[in-house]
């Protein structure tokens, strides 16, 4: 039997060996949701499993305490293939984005790839924990701080309602707006007050006006996070959180300038001051076709039906975009819920702990492992992935 056949057979066996452990872990994380950048127990679970299965684990990467890297193979040797994990949940709705499945699919992929490759692990296999995808931009920070330097491929998956190897994603920016007014008795001396909440309300109204004159692909949405202290006090402080999204990082910056003008105009009209906290910009996504097809080959062998990609329509944003602009990366989707179930909904949270969710997670774990193994066994695939990276741009909706 060839080494290659042995490796792939061993990967299949390894997944069978760890499937109960992966399912249990994903259900544990689902029942114990942690918010962006506070995923301490998830990190303990994942790094514990990596260490128990022979990975050398670094907990905390750069400035991020809940990022981690598990290493196998020869330190610094090429190729360096990374399998990525996410594990943050959402406020109120828990694992409504299914990151518990992303975590255990990535974990299982890394464990099975290492077990399958054995001595044939010619480079370095990285199991990378990326925190705070929901708003905090963990991967953006990791890219900025050099965590992906020297890495040749980054692979992960996201649960969804379709099975797509490639998909576009809008760029996005998180903005916090802080309005500072002047408190006064709201009935006794309102003329002495300057109403910060009014400025925030006017900002929402002006953004709704702006919506008529922005590209269809753009999105602006926000919430009030502080609307004052009591109805009998003129609000001296109001705060809103917004997301501004457009096709590309540049288009997002342009749209943000227009949103900013809305807030500044509203603040001026209300006689209050406004400050902005500008979060990380999530980039548009460049899907590496060489890696996507490699992953897809193995995914279809697990019995998953891969649909033709649809590069139009509403999408979210992800910080994998920033990774995908600096090295070959994939972020395929595998359906765990029927079409029509919204991401970030309670229904999707249910799907993320369903039997179908577990089945998809295990299929992905195995496919990630086979794909990673091929990249070590066939260095020309890594070259092809880089060639594709150099010669193609981001996937923008048509
Ligand atoms: Zn999400
Ligand atoms: Zn997500």
mmCIF file of C-alpha atoms and ligand atoms in Angstrom:
data_model
loop_
_atom_site.group_PDB
_atom_site.id
_atom_site.type_symbol
_atom_site.label_atom_id
_atom_site.label_comp_id
_atom_site.label_asym_id
_atom_site.label_seq_id
_atom_site.Cartn_x
_atom_site.Cartn_y
_atom_site.Cartn_z
ATOM 1 C CA UNK A 1 0.000 0.000 0.000
ATOM 2 C CA UNK A 2 1.407 3.441 -0.889
ATOM 3 C CA UNK A 3 2.239 5.932 1.845
ATOM 4 C CA UNK A 4 -0.464 8.161 0.480
ATOM 5 C CA UNK A 5 -3.157 5.500 0.766
ATOM 6 C CA UNK A 6 -1.976 4.648 4.269
ATOM 7 C CA UNK A 7 -2.152 8.284 5.338
ATOM 8 C CA UNK A 8 -5.701 8.718 4.076
ATOM 9 C CA UNK A 9 -6.811 5.408 5.583
ATOM 10 C CA UNK A 10 -5.349 6.404 8.928
ATOM 11 C CA UNK A 11 -7.164 9.760 8.763
ATOM 12 C CA UNK A 12 -10.445 7.942 8.248
ATOM 13 C CA UNK A 13 -9.709 5.698 11.238
ATOM 14 C CA UNK A 14 -8.578 8.648 13.375
ATOM 15 C CA UNK A 15 -11.892 10.437 12.829
ATOM 16 C CA UNK A 16 -13.754 7.296 13.883
ATOM 17 C CA UNK A 17 -11.593 7.159 17.022
ATOM 18 C CA UNK A 18 -12.206 10.768 18.067
ATOM 19 C CA UNK A 19 -15.757 11.327 16.823
ATOM 20 C CA UNK A 20 -17.366 10.884 20.249
ATOM 21 C CA UNK A 21 -14.842 13.264 21.791
ATOM 22 C CA UNK A 22 -15.513 15.890 19.081
ATOM 23 C CA UNK A 23 -19.285 15.624 19.410
ATOM 24 C CA UNK A 24 -19.110 15.856 23.208
ATOM 25 C CA UNK A 25 -16.827 18.904 23.031
ATOM 26 C CA UNK A 26 -19.027 20.732 20.543
ATOM 27 C CA UNK A 27 -22.103 20.116 22.719
ATOM 28 C CA UNK A 28 -20.228 21.256 25.825
ATOM 29 C CA UNK A 29 -19.252 24.505 24.134
ATOM 30 C CA UNK A 30 -22.792 24.949 22.832
ATOM 31 C CA UNK A 31 -24.153 24.650 26.382
ATOM 32 C CA UNK A 32 -21.528 27.069 27.709
ATOM 33 C CA UNK A 33 -21.459 30.002 25.277
ATOM 34 C CA UNK A 34 -18.778 32.648 25.778
ATOM 35 C CA UNK A 35 -18.652 36.047 24.120
ATOM 36 C CA UNK A 36 -15.957 37.421 21.817
ATOM 37 C CA UNK A 37 -12.515 37.631 23.443
ATOM 38 C CA UNK A 38 -13.776 35.999 26.664
ATOM 39 C CA UNK A 39 -13.741 32.408 25.411
ATOM 40 C CA UNK A 40 -11.555 31.077 28.233
ATOM 41 C CA UNK A 41 -13.326 27.786 28.862
ATOM 42 C CA UNK A 42 -13.575 26.966 25.146
ATOM 43 C CA UNK A 43 -9.850 27.625 24.806
ATOM 44 C CA UNK A 44 -9.130 25.346 27.744
ATOM 45 C CA UNK A 45 -11.208 22.584 26.188
ATOM 46 C CA UNK A 46 -9.606 22.906 22.760
ATOM 47 C CA UNK A 47 -5.991 23.341 23.872
ATOM 48 C CA UNK A 48 -6.464 20.512 26.380
ATOM 49 C CA UNK A 49 -7.533 18.176 23.565
ATOM 50 C CA UNK A 50 -4.660 19.313 21.322
ATOM 51 C CA UNK A 51 -2.094 18.745 24.063
ATOM 52 C CA UNK A 52 -3.586 15.369 24.990
ATOM 53 C CA UNK A 53 -3.197 14.298 21.354
ATOM 54 C CA UNK A 54 0.436 15.349 21.093
ATOM 55 C CA UNK A 55 0.340 18.952 19.861
ATOM 56 C CA UNK A 56 2.672 21.507 21.362
ATOM 57 C CA UNK A 57 0.315 24.238 22.560
ATOM 58 C CA UNK A 58 0.838 27.973 22.923
ATOM 59 C CA UNK A 59 -2.048 29.602 24.763
ATOM 60 C CA UNK A 60 -2.306 33.319 24.132
ATOM 61 C CA UNK A 61 -0.967 34.729 20.864
ATOM 62 C CA UNK A 62 0.328 38.287 20.605
ATOM 63 C CA UNK A 63 -2.056 40.584 22.448
ATOM 64 C CA UNK A 64 -4.903 38.040 22.470
ATOM 65 C CA UNK A 65 -5.206 35.863 25.586
ATOM 66 C CA UNK A 66 -7.887 33.639 23.999
ATOM 67 C CA UNK A 67 -6.003 32.967 20.771
ATOM 68 C CA UNK A 68 -3.869 29.826 20.634
ATOM 69 C CA UNK A 69 -1.654 27.820 18.340
ATOM 70 C CA UNK A 70 -1.165 24.051 18.466
ATOM 71 C CA UNK A 71 1.893 22.842 16.573
ATOM 72 C CA UNK A 72 2.834 19.468 15.138
ATOM 73 C CA UNK A 73 5.680 18.486 12.845
ATOM 74 C CA UNK A 74 8.911 20.400 12.450
ATOM 75 C CA UNK A 75 8.912 23.885 13.889
ATOM 76 C CA UNK A 76 9.230 26.481 11.150
ATOM 77 C CA UNK A 77 9.507 23.854 8.391
ATOM 78 C CA UNK A 78 7.616 24.310 5.142
ATOM 79 C CA UNK A 79 4.938 23.959 4.129
ATOM 80 C CA UNK A 80 3.106 25.475 7.091
ATOM 81 C CA UNK A 81 -0.529 24.507 6.903
ATOM 82 C CA UNK A 82 -3.009 26.042 9.327
ATOM 83 C CA UNK A 83 -6.445 24.787 10.273
ATOM 84 C CA UNK A 84 -8.439 27.556 11.912
ATOM 85 C CA UNK A 85 -10.967 27.452 14.724
ATOM 86 C CA UNK A 86 -13.516 29.958 16.000
ATOM 87 C CA UNK A 87 -15.366 29.518 19.299
ATOM 88 C CA UNK A 88 -17.088 32.752 20.308
ATOM 89 C CA UNK A 89 -20.854 32.962 20.785
ATOM 90 C CA UNK A 90 -23.377 35.793 20.486
ATOM 91 C CA UNK A 91 -25.034 37.824 23.257
ATOM 92 C CA UNK A 92 -28.476 36.453 24.135
ATOM 93 C CA UNK A 93 -28.690 33.814 21.403
ATOM 94 C CA UNK A 94 -25.622 31.733 22.292
ATOM 95 C CA UNK A 95 -24.077 29.630 19.545
ATOM 96 C CA UNK A 96 -26.430 30.999 16.894
ATOM 97 C CA UNK A 97 -23.518 31.225 14.468
ATOM 98 C CA UNK A 98 -22.413 27.634 15.088
ATOM 99 C CA UNK A 99 -18.831 28.441 16.073
ATOM 100 C CA UNK A 100 -18.888 25.423 18.402
ATOM 101 C CA UNK A 101 -18.975 23.321 15.213
ATOM 102 C CA UNK A 102 -16.200 25.370 13.593
ATOM 103 C CA UNK A 103 -14.102 24.701 16.694
ATOM 104 C CA UNK A 104 -14.476 20.937 16.766
ATOM 105 C CA UNK A 105 -14.294 20.543 12.983
ATOM 106 C CA UNK A 106 -10.953 22.363 13.073
ATOM 107 C CA UNK A 107 -9.782 20.424 16.111
ATOM 108 C CA UNK A 108 -10.772 17.111 14.541
ATOM 109 C CA UNK A 109 -9.157 18.081 11.244
ATOM 110 C CA UNK A 110 -5.874 18.908 12.937
ATOM 111 C CA UNK A 111 -5.850 15.806 15.164
ATOM 112 C CA UNK A 112 -6.707 13.464 12.292
ATOM 113 C CA UNK A 113 -4.198 15.059 9.913
ATOM 114 C CA UNK A 114 -1.405 14.616 12.449
ATOM 115 C CA UNK A 115 -2.435 11.048 13.270
ATOM 116 C CA UNK A 116 -2.767 10.148 9.610
ATOM 117 C CA UNK A 117 0.476 11.715 8.434
ATOM 118 C CA UNK A 118 2.693 10.330 11.181
ATOM 119 C CA UNK A 119 6.291 10.486 9.897
ATOM 120 C CA UNK A 120 5.056 11.827 6.556
ATOM 121 C CA UNK A 121 4.354 15.215 8.213
ATOM 122 C CA UNK A 122 7.091 16.987 6.290
ATOM 123 C CA UNK A 123 6.394 20.578 7.344
ATOM 124 C CA UNK A 124 4.489 22.167 10.189
ATOM 125 C CA UNK A 125 0.817 21.660 10.953
ATOM 126 C CA UNK A 126 -0.823 24.463 12.906
ATOM 127 C CA UNK A 127 -4.137 24.310 14.756
ATOM 128 C CA UNK A 128 -4.934 27.991 15.199
ATOM 129 C CA UNK A 129 -7.537 29.274 17.636
ATOM 130 C CA UNK A 130 -8.909 32.613 16.449
ATOM 131 C CA UNK A 131 -11.069 34.419 19.029
ATOM 132 C CA UNK A 132 -13.645 37.163 18.720
ATOM 133 C CA UNK A 133 -14.920 36.668 15.172
ATOM 134 C CA UNK A 134 -18.214 38.285 16.179
ATOM 135 C CA UNK A 135 -17.142 41.894 16.076
ATOM 136 C CA UNK A 136 -13.787 41.961 17.816
ATOM 137 C CA UNK A 137 -11.736 41.015 14.757
ATOM 138 C CA UNK A 138 -9.474 38.387 16.291
ATOM 139 C CA UNK A 139 -8.054 37.393 12.922
ATOM 140 C CA UNK A 140 -7.548 41.014 11.897
ATOM 141 C CA UNK A 141 -5.407 41.522 14.976
ATOM 142 C CA UNK A 142 -3.578 38.227 14.440
ATOM 143 C CA UNK A 143 -2.768 39.214 10.848
ATOM 144 C CA UNK A 144 -1.572 42.656 12.008
ATOM 145 C CA UNK A 145 0.584 41.081 14.704
ATOM 146 C CA UNK A 146 2.166 38.589 12.316
ATOM 147 C CA UNK A 147 0.589 35.380 13.596
ATOM 148 C CA UNK A 148 0.109 34.141 10.016
ATOM 149 C CA UNK A 149 3.577 35.020 8.720
ATOM 150 C CA UNK A 150 5.114 32.117 6.863
ATOM 151 C CA UNK A 151 1.829 30.211 6.750
ATOM 152 C CA UNK A 152 1.056 28.686 3.333
ATOM 153 C CA UNK A 153 -2.617 27.852 3.700
ATOM 154 C CA UNK A 154 -5.424 28.607 6.154
ATOM 155 C CA UNK A 155 -8.484 26.386 6.098
ATOM 156 C CA UNK A 156 -11.702 26.442 8.081
ATOM 157 C CA UNK A 157 -15.435 26.037 7.504
ATOM 158 C CA UNK A 158 -18.627 27.739 8.574
ATOM 159 C CA UNK A 159 -21.985 26.050 9.127
ATOM 160 C CA UNK A 160 -24.809 27.452 7.016
ATOM 161 C CA UNK A 161 -27.952 26.653 5.074
ATOM 162 C CA UNK A 162 -26.164 25.807 1.823
ATOM 163 C CA UNK A 163 -23.072 23.783 1.007
ATOM 164 C CA UNK A 164 -20.835 26.134 -0.916
ATOM 165 C CA UNK A 165 -17.092 25.875 -1.425
ATOM 166 C CA UNK A 166 -16.752 29.588 -2.132
ATOM 167 C CA UNK A 167 -18.802 32.608 -1.194
ATOM 168 C CA UNK A 168 -18.330 36.356 -1.203
ATOM 169 C CA UNK A 169 -18.442 38.423 1.980
ATOM 170 C CA UNK A 170 -18.766 42.136 2.460
ATOM 171 C CA UNK A 171 -16.148 44.199 4.182
ATOM 172 C CA UNK A 172 -17.332 45.760 7.421
ATOM 173 C CA UNK A 173 -16.476 48.213 10.169
ATOM 174 C CA UNK A 174 -17.660 48.347 13.749
ATOM 175 C CA UNK A 175 -18.315 51.875 14.979
ATOM 176 C CA UNK A 176 -19.258 53.053 18.446
ATOM 177 C CA UNK A 177 -20.758 56.542 18.566
ATOM 178 C CA UNK A 178 -20.656 58.450 21.845
ATOM 179 C CA UNK A 179 -22.719 61.612 22.221
ATOM 180 C CA UNK A 180 -21.973 64.000 25.092
ATOM 181 C CA UNK A 181 -24.691 66.529 26.015
ATOM 182 C CA UNK A 182 -25.674 68.366 29.173
ATOM 183 C CA UNK A 183 -27.943 67.063 31.921
ATOM 184 C CA UNK A 184 -30.785 69.199 33.279
ATOM 185 C CA UNK A 185 -34.218 68.721 34.825
ATOM 186 C CA UNK A 186 -36.310 67.574 31.877
ATOM 187 C CA UNK A 187 -39.395 69.499 33.065
ATOM 188 C CA UNK A 188 -38.035 72.212 35.359
ATOM 189 C CA UNK A 189 -35.229 73.563 33.175
ATOM 190 C CA UNK A 190 -35.054 71.707 29.849
ATOM 191 C CA UNK A 191 -33.697 74.819 28.158
ATOM 192 C CA UNK A 192 -30.460 74.306 30.087
ATOM 193 C CA UNK A 193 -30.035 70.752 28.829
ATOM 194 C CA UNK A 194 -28.465 69.482 25.619
ATOM 195 C CA UNK A 195 -29.964 66.165 24.611
ATOM 196 C CA UNK A 196 -27.435 63.478 23.636
ATOM 197 C CA UNK A 197 -30.198 60.960 22.900
ATOM 198 C CA UNK A 198 -31.767 63.340 20.368
ATOM 199 C CA UNK A 199 -28.494 63.410 18.481
ATOM 200 C CA UNK A 200 -28.379 59.627 18.386
ATOM 201 C CA UNK A 201 -32.007 59.386 17.231
ATOM 202 C CA UNK A 202 -31.350 61.959 14.494
ATOM 203 C CA UNK A 203 -28.301 59.950 13.443
ATOM 204 C CA UNK A 204 -30.485 56.887 12.879
ATOM 205 C CA UNK A 205 -32.962 58.971 10.877
ATOM 206 C CA UNK A 206 -30.224 60.511 8.730
ATOM 207 C CA UNK A 207 -28.704 57.076 8.079
ATOM 208 C CA UNK A 208 -32.129 55.898 6.922
ATOM 209 C CA UNK A 209 -32.100 58.791 4.451
ATOM 210 C CA UNK A 210 -28.606 57.872 3.322
ATOM 211 C CA UNK A 211 -29.807 54.324 2.567
ATOM 212 C CA UNK A 212 -31.624 55.588 -0.541
ATOM 213 C CA UNK A 213 -28.333 56.695 -2.011
ATOM 214 C CA UNK A 214 -25.949 53.895 -1.321
ATOM 215 C CA UNK A 215 -25.111 50.786 -3.341
ATOM 216 C CA UNK A 216 -27.485 47.849 -2.965
ATOM 217 C CA UNK A 217 -24.614 45.761 -1.670
ATOM 218 C CA UNK A 218 -23.982 48.080 1.286
ATOM 219 C CA UNK A 219 -25.516 47.675 4.714
ATOM 220 C CA UNK A 220 -25.709 49.950 7.764
ATOM 221 C CA UNK A 221 -27.298 48.756 10.964
ATOM 222 C CA UNK A 222 -27.130 49.861 14.572
ATOM 223 C CA UNK A 223 -28.521 49.638 18.066
ATOM 224 C CA UNK A 224 -28.843 52.034 21.000
ATOM 225 C CA UNK A 225 -26.531 50.868 23.753
ATOM 226 C CA UNK A 226 -27.167 53.819 26.070
ATOM 227 C CA UNK A 227 -30.191 56.070 25.791
ATOM 228 C CA UNK A 228 -29.991 58.045 29.027
ATOM 229 C CA UNK A 229 -30.417 57.455 32.740
ATOM 230 C CA UNK A 230 -33.990 58.530 33.604
ATOM 231 C CA UNK A 231 -36.852 60.239 31.756
ATOM 232 C CA UNK A 232 -36.740 63.253 34.058
ATOM 233 C CA UNK A 233 -33.112 63.975 33.226
ATOM 234 C CA UNK A 234 -32.137 65.377 29.840
ATOM 235 C CA UNK A 235 -29.764 62.611 28.596
ATOM 236 C CA UNK A 236 -26.241 63.889 28.976
ATOM 237 C CA UNK A 237 -24.854 60.772 27.356
ATOM 238 C CA UNK A 238 -26.059 58.460 24.589
ATOM 239 C CA UNK A 239 -24.266 55.718 22.784
ATOM 240 C CA UNK A 240 -24.925 53.597 19.713
ATOM 241 C CA UNK A 241 -23.134 50.677 18.116
ATOM 242 C CA UNK A 242 -23.141 50.437 14.320
ATOM 243 C CA UNK A 243 -21.903 48.211 11.568
ATOM 244 C CA UNK A 244 -21.075 49.712 8.203
ATOM 245 C CA UNK A 245 -20.634 47.222 5.379
ATOM 246 C CA UNK A 246 -19.814 47.513 1.711
ATOM 247 C CA UNK A 247 -18.189 45.498 -1.064
ATOM 248 C CA UNK A 248 -14.585 46.226 -0.188
ATOM 249 C CA UNK A 249 -12.561 47.771 2.600
ATOM 250 C CA UNK A 250 -12.173 50.939 0.503
ATOM 251 C CA UNK A 251 -15.893 51.178 -0.218
ATOM 252 C CA UNK A 252 -16.569 50.646 3.485
ATOM 253 C CA UNK A 253 -14.231 53.510 4.379
ATOM 254 C CA UNK A 254 -16.058 55.771 1.915
ATOM 255 C CA UNK A 255 -19.463 54.825 3.303
ATOM 256 C CA UNK A 256 -18.217 55.334 6.847
ATOM 257 C CA UNK A 257 -17.288 58.935 5.973
ATOM 258 C CA UNK A 258 -20.920 59.517 4.946
ATOM 259 C CA UNK A 259 -22.237 57.841 8.104
ATOM 260 C CA UNK A 260 -19.850 59.948 10.152
ATOM 261 C CA UNK A 261 -21.222 63.092 8.525
ATOM 262 C CA UNK A 262 -24.733 62.027 9.602
ATOM 263 C CA UNK A 263 -23.617 61.730 13.206
ATOM 264 C CA UNK A 264 -21.667 64.972 13.148
ATOM 265 C CA UNK A 265 -24.618 66.799 11.601
ATOM 266 C CA UNK A 266 -26.986 65.358 14.185
ATOM 267 C CA UNK A 267 -24.607 66.288 16.989
ATOM 268 C CA UNK A 268 -24.265 69.859 15.709
ATOM 269 C CA UNK A 269 -28.016 70.247 15.404
ATOM 270 C CA UNK A 270 -28.496 68.965 18.957
ATOM 271 C CA UNK A 271 -25.738 71.084 20.456
ATOM 272 C CA UNK A 272 -23.805 68.048 21.667
ATOM 273 C CA UNK A 273 -20.387 66.583 21.004
ATOM 274 C CA UNK A 274 -19.775 63.261 19.322
ATOM 275 C CA UNK A 275 -16.815 60.887 19.526
ATOM 276 C CA UNK A 276 -16.231 57.745 17.521
ATOM 277 C CA UNK A 277 -14.544 54.513 18.379
ATOM 278 C CA UNK A 278 -13.655 52.804 15.144
ATOM 279 C CA UNK A 279 -13.185 49.037 15.406
ATOM 280 C CA UNK A 280 -11.335 46.664 13.136
ATOM 281 C CA UNK A 281 -12.214 46.623 9.447
ATOM 282 C CA UNK A 282 -13.136 43.156 8.209
ATOM 283 C CA UNK A 283 -11.953 42.697 4.643
ATOM 284 C CA UNK A 284 -13.702 41.309 1.597
ATOM 285 C CA UNK A 285 -12.961 37.639 0.936
ATOM 286 C CA UNK A 286 -10.642 36.005 -1.561
ATOM 287 C CA UNK A 287 -11.465 32.303 -1.861
ATOM 288 C CA UNK A 288 -8.536 30.162 -2.918
ATOM 289 C CA UNK A 289 -9.887 27.842 -5.619
ATOM 290 C CA UNK A 290 -7.039 25.306 -5.349
ATOM 291 C CA UNK A 291 -7.707 24.767 -1.640
ATOM 292 C CA UNK A 292 -11.485 24.953 -2.095
ATOM 293 C CA UNK A 293 -11.473 22.260 -4.766
ATOM 294 C CA UNK A 294 -9.166 20.049 -2.738
ATOM 295 C CA UNK A 295 -11.417 20.335 0.311
ATOM 296 C CA UNK A 296 -14.487 19.866 -1.895
ATOM 297 C CA UNK A 297 -13.155 16.635 -3.370
ATOM 298 C CA UNK A 298 -12.958 15.082 0.080
ATOM 299 C CA UNK A 299 -16.177 16.682 1.309
ATOM 300 C CA UNK A 300 -18.146 15.085 -1.517
ATOM 301 C CA UNK A 301 -16.548 11.726 -0.655
ATOM 302 C CA UNK A 302 -18.137 12.012 2.811
ATOM 303 C CA UNK A 303 -21.539 12.118 1.097
ATOM 304 C CA UNK A 304 -22.172 15.874 1.337
ATOM 305 C CA UNK A 305 -23.811 17.409 -1.724
ATOM 306 C CA UNK A 306 -21.937 20.463 -2.897
ATOM 307 C CA UNK A 307 -24.061 23.170 -4.502
ATOM 308 C CA UNK A 308 -23.005 25.555 -7.270
ATOM 309 C CA UNK A 309 -21.741 28.712 -5.607
ATOM 310 C CA UNK A 310 -24.010 31.753 -5.733
ATOM 311 C CA UNK A 311 -21.909 34.895 -5.720
ATOM 312 C CA UNK A 312 -24.716 37.348 -5.115
ATOM 313 C CA UNK A 313 -27.224 38.185 -2.426
ATOM 314 C CA UNK A 314 -26.889 39.201 1.194
ATOM 315 C CA UNK A 315 -23.969 37.919 3.180
ATOM 316 C CA UNK A 316 -22.270 38.601 6.434
ATOM 317 C CA UNK A 317 -18.683 39.562 6.955
ATOM 318 C CA UNK A 318 -15.873 37.638 8.560
ATOM 319 C CA UNK A 319 -12.351 38.363 9.649
ATOM 320 C CA UNK A 320 -11.215 35.382 7.545
ATOM 321 C CA UNK A 321 -11.319 38.034 4.795
ATOM 322 C CA UNK A 322 -8.218 39.698 6.239
ATOM 323 C CA UNK A 323 -6.417 36.346 6.328
ATOM 324 C CA UNK A 324 -7.526 35.567 2.776
ATOM 325 C CA UNK A 325 -5.908 38.750 1.443
ATOM 326 C CA UNK A 326 -2.463 37.780 2.759
ATOM 327 C CA UNK A 327 -2.318 34.024 2.121
ATOM 328 C CA UNK A 328 -4.314 31.238 0.433
ATOM 329 C CA UNK A 329 -7.418 30.641 2.546
ATOM 330 C CA UNK A 330 -10.822 28.980 2.406
ATOM 331 C CA UNK A 331 -14.031 29.423 4.371
ATOM 332 C CA UNK A 332 -16.503 26.984 2.772
ATOM 333 C CA UNK A 333 -20.031 26.484 4.082
ATOM 334 C CA UNK A 334 -21.779 23.240 4.886
ATOM 335 C CA UNK A 335 -25.549 23.183 5.355
ATOM 336 C CA UNK A 336 -26.751 22.242 8.830
ATOM 337 C CA UNK A 337 -30.206 23.853 8.540
ATOM 338 C CA UNK A 338 -32.742 24.247 5.714
ATOM 339 C CA UNK A 339 -32.701 27.258 3.413
ATOM 340 C CA UNK A 340 -34.585 30.113 5.034
ATOM 341 C CA UNK A 341 -33.225 29.608 8.540
ATOM 342 C CA UNK A 342 -31.416 32.836 9.383
ATOM 343 C CA UNK A 343 -27.929 32.891 10.794
ATOM 344 C CA UNK A 344 -27.767 34.427 14.294
ATOM 345 C CA UNK A 345 -31.290 33.133 15.018
ATOM 346 C CA UNK A 346 -32.482 30.825 17.792
ATOM 347 C CA UNK A 347 -33.319 28.260 15.091
ATOM 348 C CA UNK A 348 -29.717 28.305 13.903
ATOM 349 C CA UNK A 349 -28.531 27.898 17.493
ATOM 350 C CA UNK A 350 -30.672 24.743 17.660
ATOM 351 C CA UNK A 351 -29.179 23.463 14.398
ATOM 352 C CA UNK A 352 -25.708 24.010 15.853
ATOM 353 C CA UNK A 353 -26.329 21.293 18.408
ATOM 354 C CA UNK A 354 -28.458 19.015 16.206
ATOM 355 C CA UNK A 355 -27.469 15.585 14.941
ATOM 356 C CA UNK A 356 -27.195 17.042 11.458
ATOM 357 C CA UNK A 357 -24.845 19.702 12.811
ATOM 358 C CA UNK A 358 -22.645 17.022 14.347
ATOM 359 C CA UNK A 359 -22.670 14.963 11.166
ATOM 360 C CA UNK A 360 -21.606 17.950 9.062
ATOM 361 C CA UNK A 361 -18.907 18.841 11.602
ATOM 362 C CA UNK A 362 -17.439 15.323 11.419
ATOM 363 C CA UNK A 363 -17.526 15.349 7.608
ATOM 364 C CA UNK A 364 -15.695 18.659 7.612
ATOM 365 C CA UNK A 365 -13.127 17.480 10.165
ATOM 366 C CA UNK A 366 -12.289 14.513 7.965
ATOM 367 C CA UNK A 367 -12.185 16.598 4.769
ATOM 368 C CA UNK A 368 -9.933 19.226 6.358
ATOM 369 C CA UNK A 369 -7.572 16.471 7.484
ATOM 370 C CA UNK A 370 -7.414 14.839 4.036
ATOM 371 C CA UNK A 371 -6.880 18.205 2.352
ATOM 372 C CA UNK A 372 -4.145 19.193 4.809
ATOM 373 C CA UNK A 373 -2.454 15.824 4.334
ATOM 374 C CA UNK A 374 -2.427 16.293 0.557
ATOM 375 C CA UNK A 375 -0.723 19.664 0.962
ATOM 376 C CA UNK A 376 2.117 17.971 2.857
ATOM 377 C CA UNK A 377 2.295 14.991 0.501
ATOM 378 C CA UNK A 378 2.142 17.105 -2.681
ATOM 379 C CA UNK A 379 4.122 20.353 -2.309
ATOM 380 C CA UNK A 380 3.112 21.298 -5.860
ATOM 381 C CA UNK A 381 -0.427 21.849 -4.545
ATOM 382 C CA UNK A 382 0.906 24.507 -2.193
ATOM 383 C CA UNK A 383 2.643 26.178 -5.127
ATOM 384 C CA UNK A 384 -0.567 26.054 -7.127
ATOM 385 C CA UNK A 385 -2.482 27.594 -4.223
ATOM 386 C CA UNK A 386 0.015 30.466 -4.074
ATOM 387 C CA UNK A 387 -0.094 30.898 -7.853
ATOM 388 C CA UNK A 388 -3.872 31.151 -7.670
ATOM 389 C CA UNK A 389 -3.549 33.584 -4.749
ATOM 390 C CA UNK A 390 -1.236 35.832 -6.768
ATOM 391 C CA UNK A 391 -3.314 35.825 -9.933
ATOM 392 C CA UNK A 392 -6.866 36.272 -8.636
ATOM 393 C CA UNK A 393 -8.672 38.946 -6.672
ATOM 394 C CA UNK A 394 -11.361 38.903 -4.029
ATOM 395 C CA UNK A 395 -14.747 37.403 -4.897
ATOM 396 C CA UNK A 396 -17.108 40.318 -5.302
ATOM 397 C CA UNK A 397 -20.820 39.631 -5.910
ATOM 398 C CA UNK A 398 -21.909 39.828 -9.515
HETATM 399 ZN ZN1 LIG B 1 -21.816 35.227 13.124
HETATM 400 ZN ZN1 LIG B 2 -19.877 32.889 12.319
#
